[in-house]
CSV table of C-alpha atoms in Angstrom, one decimal:
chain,number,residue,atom,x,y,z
A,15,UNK,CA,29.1,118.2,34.2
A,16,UNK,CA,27.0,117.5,37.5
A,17,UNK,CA,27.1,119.3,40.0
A,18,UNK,CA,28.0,116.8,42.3
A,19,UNK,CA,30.9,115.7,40.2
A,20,UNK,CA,32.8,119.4,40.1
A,21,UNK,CA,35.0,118.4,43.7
A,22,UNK,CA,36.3,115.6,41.4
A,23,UNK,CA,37.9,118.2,39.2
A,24,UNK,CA,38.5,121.3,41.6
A,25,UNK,CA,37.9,122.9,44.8
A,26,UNK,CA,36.5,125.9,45.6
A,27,UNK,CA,37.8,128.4,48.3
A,28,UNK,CA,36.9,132.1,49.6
A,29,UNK,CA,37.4,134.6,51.9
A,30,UNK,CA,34.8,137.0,52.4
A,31,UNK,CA,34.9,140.4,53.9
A,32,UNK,CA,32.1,142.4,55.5
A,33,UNK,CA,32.5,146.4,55.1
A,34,UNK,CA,29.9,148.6,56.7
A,35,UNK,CA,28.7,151.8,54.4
A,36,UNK,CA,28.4,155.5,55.7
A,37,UNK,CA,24.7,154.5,55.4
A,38,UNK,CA,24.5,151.2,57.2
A,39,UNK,CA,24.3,148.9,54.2
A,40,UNK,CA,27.0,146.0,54.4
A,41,UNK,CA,28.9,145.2,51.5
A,42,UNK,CA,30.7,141.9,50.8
A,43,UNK,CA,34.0,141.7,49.1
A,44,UNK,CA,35.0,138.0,48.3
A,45,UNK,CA,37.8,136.5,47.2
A,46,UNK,CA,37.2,133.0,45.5
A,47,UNK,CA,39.6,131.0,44.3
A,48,UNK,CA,39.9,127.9,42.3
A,49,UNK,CA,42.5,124.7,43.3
A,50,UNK,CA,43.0,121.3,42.0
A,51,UNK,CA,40.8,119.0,43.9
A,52,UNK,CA,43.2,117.8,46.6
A,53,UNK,CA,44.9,120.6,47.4
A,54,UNK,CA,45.7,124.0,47.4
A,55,UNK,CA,49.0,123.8,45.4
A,56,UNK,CA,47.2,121.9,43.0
A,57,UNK,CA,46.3,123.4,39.4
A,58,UNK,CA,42.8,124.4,38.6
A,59,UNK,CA,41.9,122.5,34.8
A,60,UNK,CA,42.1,124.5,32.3
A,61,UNK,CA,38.9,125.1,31.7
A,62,UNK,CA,38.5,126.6,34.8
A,63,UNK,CA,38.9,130.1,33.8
A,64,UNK,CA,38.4,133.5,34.9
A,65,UNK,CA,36.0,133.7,32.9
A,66,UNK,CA,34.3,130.5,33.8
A,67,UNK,CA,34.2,131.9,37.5
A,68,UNK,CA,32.6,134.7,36.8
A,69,UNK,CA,29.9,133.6,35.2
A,70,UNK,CA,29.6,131.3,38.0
A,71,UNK,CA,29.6,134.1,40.6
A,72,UNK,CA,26.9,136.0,38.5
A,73,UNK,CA,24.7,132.7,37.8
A,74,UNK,CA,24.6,132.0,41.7
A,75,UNK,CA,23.4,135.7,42.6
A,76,UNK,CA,20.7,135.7,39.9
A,77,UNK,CA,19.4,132.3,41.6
A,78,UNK,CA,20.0,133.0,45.5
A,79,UNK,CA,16.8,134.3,47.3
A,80,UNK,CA,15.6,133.7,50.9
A,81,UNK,CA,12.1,134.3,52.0
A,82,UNK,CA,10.8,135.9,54.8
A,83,UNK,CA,7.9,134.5,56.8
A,84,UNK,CA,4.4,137.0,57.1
A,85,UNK,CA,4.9,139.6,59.2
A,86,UNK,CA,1.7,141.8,60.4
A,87,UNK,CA,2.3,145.3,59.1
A,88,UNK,CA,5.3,144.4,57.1
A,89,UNK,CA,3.8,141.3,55.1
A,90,UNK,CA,5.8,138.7,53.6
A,91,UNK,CA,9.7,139.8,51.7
A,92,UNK,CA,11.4,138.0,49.9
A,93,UNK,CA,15.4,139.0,50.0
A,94,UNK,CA,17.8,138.8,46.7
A,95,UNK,CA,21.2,140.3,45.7
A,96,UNK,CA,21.1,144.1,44.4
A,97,UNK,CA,22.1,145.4,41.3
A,98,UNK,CA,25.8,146.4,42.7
A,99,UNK,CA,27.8,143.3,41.4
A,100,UNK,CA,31.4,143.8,40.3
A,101,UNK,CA,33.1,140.9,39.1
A,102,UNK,CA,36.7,140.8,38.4
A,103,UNK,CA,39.8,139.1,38.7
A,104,UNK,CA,42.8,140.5,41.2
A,105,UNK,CA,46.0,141.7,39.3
A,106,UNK,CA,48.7,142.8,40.0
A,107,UNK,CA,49.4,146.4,39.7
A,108,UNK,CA,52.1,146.3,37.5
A,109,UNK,CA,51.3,143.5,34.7
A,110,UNK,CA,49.1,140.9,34.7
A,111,UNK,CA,51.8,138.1,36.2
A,112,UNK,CA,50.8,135.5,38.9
A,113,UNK,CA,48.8,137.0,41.8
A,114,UNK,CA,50.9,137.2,45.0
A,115,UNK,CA,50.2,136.5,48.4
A,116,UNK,CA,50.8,140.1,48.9
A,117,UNK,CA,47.9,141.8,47.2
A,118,UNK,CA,45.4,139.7,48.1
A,119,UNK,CA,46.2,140.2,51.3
A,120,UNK,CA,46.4,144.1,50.5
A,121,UNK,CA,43.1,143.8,48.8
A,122,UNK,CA,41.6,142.4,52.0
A,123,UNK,CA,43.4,144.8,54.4
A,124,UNK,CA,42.2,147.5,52.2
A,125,UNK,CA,37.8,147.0,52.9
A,126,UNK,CA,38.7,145.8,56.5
A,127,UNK,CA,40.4,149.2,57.8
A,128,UNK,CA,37.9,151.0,55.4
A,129,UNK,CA,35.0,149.4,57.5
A,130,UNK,CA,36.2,150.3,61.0
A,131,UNK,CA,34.6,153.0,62.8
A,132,UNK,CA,33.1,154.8,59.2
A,133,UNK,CA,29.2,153.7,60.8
A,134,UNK,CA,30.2,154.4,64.3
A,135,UNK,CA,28.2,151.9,65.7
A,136,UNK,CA,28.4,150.4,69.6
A,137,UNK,CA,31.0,147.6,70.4
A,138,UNK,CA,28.6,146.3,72.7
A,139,UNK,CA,25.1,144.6,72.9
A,140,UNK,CA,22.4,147.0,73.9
A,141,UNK,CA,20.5,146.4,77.0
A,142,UNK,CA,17.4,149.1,76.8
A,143,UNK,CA,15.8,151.0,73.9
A,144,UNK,CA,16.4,154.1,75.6
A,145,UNK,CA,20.4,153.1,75.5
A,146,UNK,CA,20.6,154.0,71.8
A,147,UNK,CA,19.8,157.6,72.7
A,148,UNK,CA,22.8,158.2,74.6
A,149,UNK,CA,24.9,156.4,72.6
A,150,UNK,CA,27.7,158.9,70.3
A,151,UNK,CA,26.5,157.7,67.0
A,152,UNK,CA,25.4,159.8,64.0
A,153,UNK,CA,21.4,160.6,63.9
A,154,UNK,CA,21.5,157.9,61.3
A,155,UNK,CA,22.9,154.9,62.6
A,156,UNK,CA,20.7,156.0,66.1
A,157,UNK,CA,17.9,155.4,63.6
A,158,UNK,CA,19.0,152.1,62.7
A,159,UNK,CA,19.8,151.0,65.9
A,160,UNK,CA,16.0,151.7,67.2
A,161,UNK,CA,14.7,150.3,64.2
A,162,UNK,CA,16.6,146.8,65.2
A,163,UNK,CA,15.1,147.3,68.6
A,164,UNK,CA,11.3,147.8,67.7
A,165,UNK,CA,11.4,144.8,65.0
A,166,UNK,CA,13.2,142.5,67.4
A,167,UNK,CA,10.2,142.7,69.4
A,168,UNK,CA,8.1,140.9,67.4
A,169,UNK,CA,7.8,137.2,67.7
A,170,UNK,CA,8.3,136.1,63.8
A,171,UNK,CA,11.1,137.5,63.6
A,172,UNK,CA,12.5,136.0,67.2
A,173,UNK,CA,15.4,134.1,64.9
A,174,UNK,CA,16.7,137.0,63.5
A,175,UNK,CA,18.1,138.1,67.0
A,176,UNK,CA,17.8,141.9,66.2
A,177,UNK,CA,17.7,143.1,69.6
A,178,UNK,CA,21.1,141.5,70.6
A,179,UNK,CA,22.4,142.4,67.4
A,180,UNK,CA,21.1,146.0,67.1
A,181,UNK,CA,24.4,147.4,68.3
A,182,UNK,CA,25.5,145.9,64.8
A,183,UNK,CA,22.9,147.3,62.9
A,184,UNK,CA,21.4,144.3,63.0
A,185,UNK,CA,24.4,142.0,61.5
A,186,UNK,CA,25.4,139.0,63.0
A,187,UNK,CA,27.9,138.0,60.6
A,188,UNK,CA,32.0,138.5,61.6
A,189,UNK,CA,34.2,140.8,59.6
A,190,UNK,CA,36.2,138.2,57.8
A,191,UNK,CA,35.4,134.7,56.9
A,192,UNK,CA,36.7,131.7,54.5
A,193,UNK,CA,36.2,128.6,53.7
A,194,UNK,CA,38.4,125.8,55.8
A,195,UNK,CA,41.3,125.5,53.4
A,196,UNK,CA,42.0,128.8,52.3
A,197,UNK,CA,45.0,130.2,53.4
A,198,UNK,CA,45.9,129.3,57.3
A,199,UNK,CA,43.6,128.1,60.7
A,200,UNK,CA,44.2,129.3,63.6
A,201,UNK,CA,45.4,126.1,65.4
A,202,UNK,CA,48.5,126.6,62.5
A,203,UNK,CA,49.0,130.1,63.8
A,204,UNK,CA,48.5,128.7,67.7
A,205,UNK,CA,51.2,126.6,66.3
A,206,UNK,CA,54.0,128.8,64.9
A,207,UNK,CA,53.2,131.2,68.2
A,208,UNK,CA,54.5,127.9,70.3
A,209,UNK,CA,57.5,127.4,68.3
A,210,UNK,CA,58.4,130.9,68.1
A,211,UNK,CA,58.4,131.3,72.3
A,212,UNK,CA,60.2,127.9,72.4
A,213,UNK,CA,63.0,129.4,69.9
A,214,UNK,CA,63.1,132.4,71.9
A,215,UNK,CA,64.2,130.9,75.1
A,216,UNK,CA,67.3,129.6,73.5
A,217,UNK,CA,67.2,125.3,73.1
A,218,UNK,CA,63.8,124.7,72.0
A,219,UNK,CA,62.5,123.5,75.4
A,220,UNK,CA,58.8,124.3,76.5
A,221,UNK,CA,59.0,127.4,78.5
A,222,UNK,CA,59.3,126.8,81.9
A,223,UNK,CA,56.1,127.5,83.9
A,224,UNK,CA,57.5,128.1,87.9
A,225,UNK,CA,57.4,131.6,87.0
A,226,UNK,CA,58.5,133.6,90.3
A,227,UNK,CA,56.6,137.2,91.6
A,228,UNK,CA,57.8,140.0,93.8
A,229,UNK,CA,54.9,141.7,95.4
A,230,UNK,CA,54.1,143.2,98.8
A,231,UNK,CA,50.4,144.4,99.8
A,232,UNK,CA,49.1,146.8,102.1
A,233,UNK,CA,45.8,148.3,103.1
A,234,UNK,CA,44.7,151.4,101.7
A,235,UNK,CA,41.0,151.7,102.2
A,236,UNK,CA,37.6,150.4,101.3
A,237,UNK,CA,34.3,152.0,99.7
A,238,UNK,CA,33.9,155.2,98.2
A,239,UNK,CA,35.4,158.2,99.6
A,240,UNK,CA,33.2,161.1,100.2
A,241,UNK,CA,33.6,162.7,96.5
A,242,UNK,CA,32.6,159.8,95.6
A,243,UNK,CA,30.0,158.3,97.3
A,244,UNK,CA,28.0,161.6,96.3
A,245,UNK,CA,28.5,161.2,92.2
A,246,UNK,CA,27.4,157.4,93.2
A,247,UNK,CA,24.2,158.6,94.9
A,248,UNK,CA,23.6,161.0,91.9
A,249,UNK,CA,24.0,158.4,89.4
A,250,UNK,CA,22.2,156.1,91.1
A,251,UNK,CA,19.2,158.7,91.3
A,252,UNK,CA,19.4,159.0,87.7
A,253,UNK,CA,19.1,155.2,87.0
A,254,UNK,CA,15.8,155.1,89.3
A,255,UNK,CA,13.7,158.5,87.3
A,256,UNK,CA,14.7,156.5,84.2
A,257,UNK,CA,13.5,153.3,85.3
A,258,UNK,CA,10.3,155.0,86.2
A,259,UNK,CA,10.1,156.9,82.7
A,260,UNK,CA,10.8,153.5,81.1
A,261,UNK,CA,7.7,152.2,82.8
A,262,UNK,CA,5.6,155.2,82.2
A,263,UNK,CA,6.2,154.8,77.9
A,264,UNK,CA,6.4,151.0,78.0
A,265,UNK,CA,2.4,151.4,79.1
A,266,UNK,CA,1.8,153.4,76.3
A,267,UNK,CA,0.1,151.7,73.2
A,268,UNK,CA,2.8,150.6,70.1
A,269,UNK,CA,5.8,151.8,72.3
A,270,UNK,CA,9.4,150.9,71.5
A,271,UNK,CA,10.4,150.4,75.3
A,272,UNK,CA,8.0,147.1,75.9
């Protein structure tokens, strides 16, 4: 069989979770699934096996590469899958019945909370080189983060976006992704939100919109107070000697802060 001719005989879905490693690697934990070739509800062949899938999965990985273009001191990469490749179907915990919504969903809950907050990155873009070093991250991830920075200024690499990613690590890719017909969209859930807030007001009607406010206003002051106009002008200083050390490295030879 072509592979052009596989959507006449099934469809292939995933969802694909990114979880970031104590060391700043990303792993990917996919979920990939196999329908009839309408729709979801639809029976696979049977054929299309387990089995089948896997070798599938391992075939792709073996052939999936993505060159680099020449880069002056770091020469031309080319980028393939690792050696960490674990292939295997999701059970149940119990016996080896039907899957269940349930623990798939489990299974992806599981890598999402185990990502958050283990790298201890930022959860914003970086403006300055000299940012990452007063950011509360581990010595490591600091490391990564001013890696980012210095390769982001090199032109070949301008696609790659590193500087306004180095926050991530250098990842651009979102936590959890799928393919279009794998489980829900989000105009569904937009959807089942509306009909919920419609229920909830009684007869089904749109909610009405002339929503009335109670306020009253009154003048308490303006600017800073005096406390507070003196941590302003000390902050501000601050923000000037670093501009002016900024300046004094970025005319050094090879450094970061250009």
């Amino acid at each position: 069989m072509t592979q052009s001719r596989v959507g006449e005989h099934l469809r292939l879905s995933f969802a694909k979770v990114a979880e970031y490693q104590r060391r700043g690697a990303v792993h990917f934990h996919a979920i990939i699934r196999v329908d009839g070739p309408e729709r979801p509800e639809m029976p696979s062949p049977a054929w299309a096996t387990a089995e089948v899938l896997e070798g599938a999965v391992h075939a792709a990985v073996r052939a999936v590469e993505v060159s680099m273009s020449y880069v002056p001191g770091i020469g031309e990469r080319v980028f393939r899958w690792g050696t960490q490749l674990d292939v295997h179907p999701i059970r149940r915990a119990l016996d080896d019945g039907p899957i269940t919504d349930q623990a798939v969903a489990a299974y992806v809950a599981k890598y999402v909370s185990k990502s958050v907050g283990d790298v201890g990155g930022a959860d914003r873009p970086i403006a300055s080189y000299e940012e990452i070093d007063l950011l509360p991250v581990s010595p490591h991830t600091r490391a990564l983060m001013g890696t980012c920075w210095r390769l982001g200024r090199l032109g070949e690499l301008d696609g790659l976006s590193l500087r306004a990613w180095a926050h991530a690590l250098g990842y651009r890719g979102h936590v959890l992704t799928k393919s279009r017909r794998y489980s829900t969209t989000y105009a569904a859930l937009r959807f089942q939100r509306v009909a919920h807030r419609q229920q909830a007001i009684g007869d089904g009607s749109p909610e009405p919109s002339d929503t009335g406010t109670d306020r009253s206003w009154r003048y308490v002051g303006s600017g800073h107070t005096s406390a507070e106009a003196l941590v302003a002008s000390g902050v501000a200083e601050d923000f000037s000697v670093l501009a002016e050390l900024r300046r004094g490295f970025a005319a050094s030879p090879g450094s970061p802060y250009a």
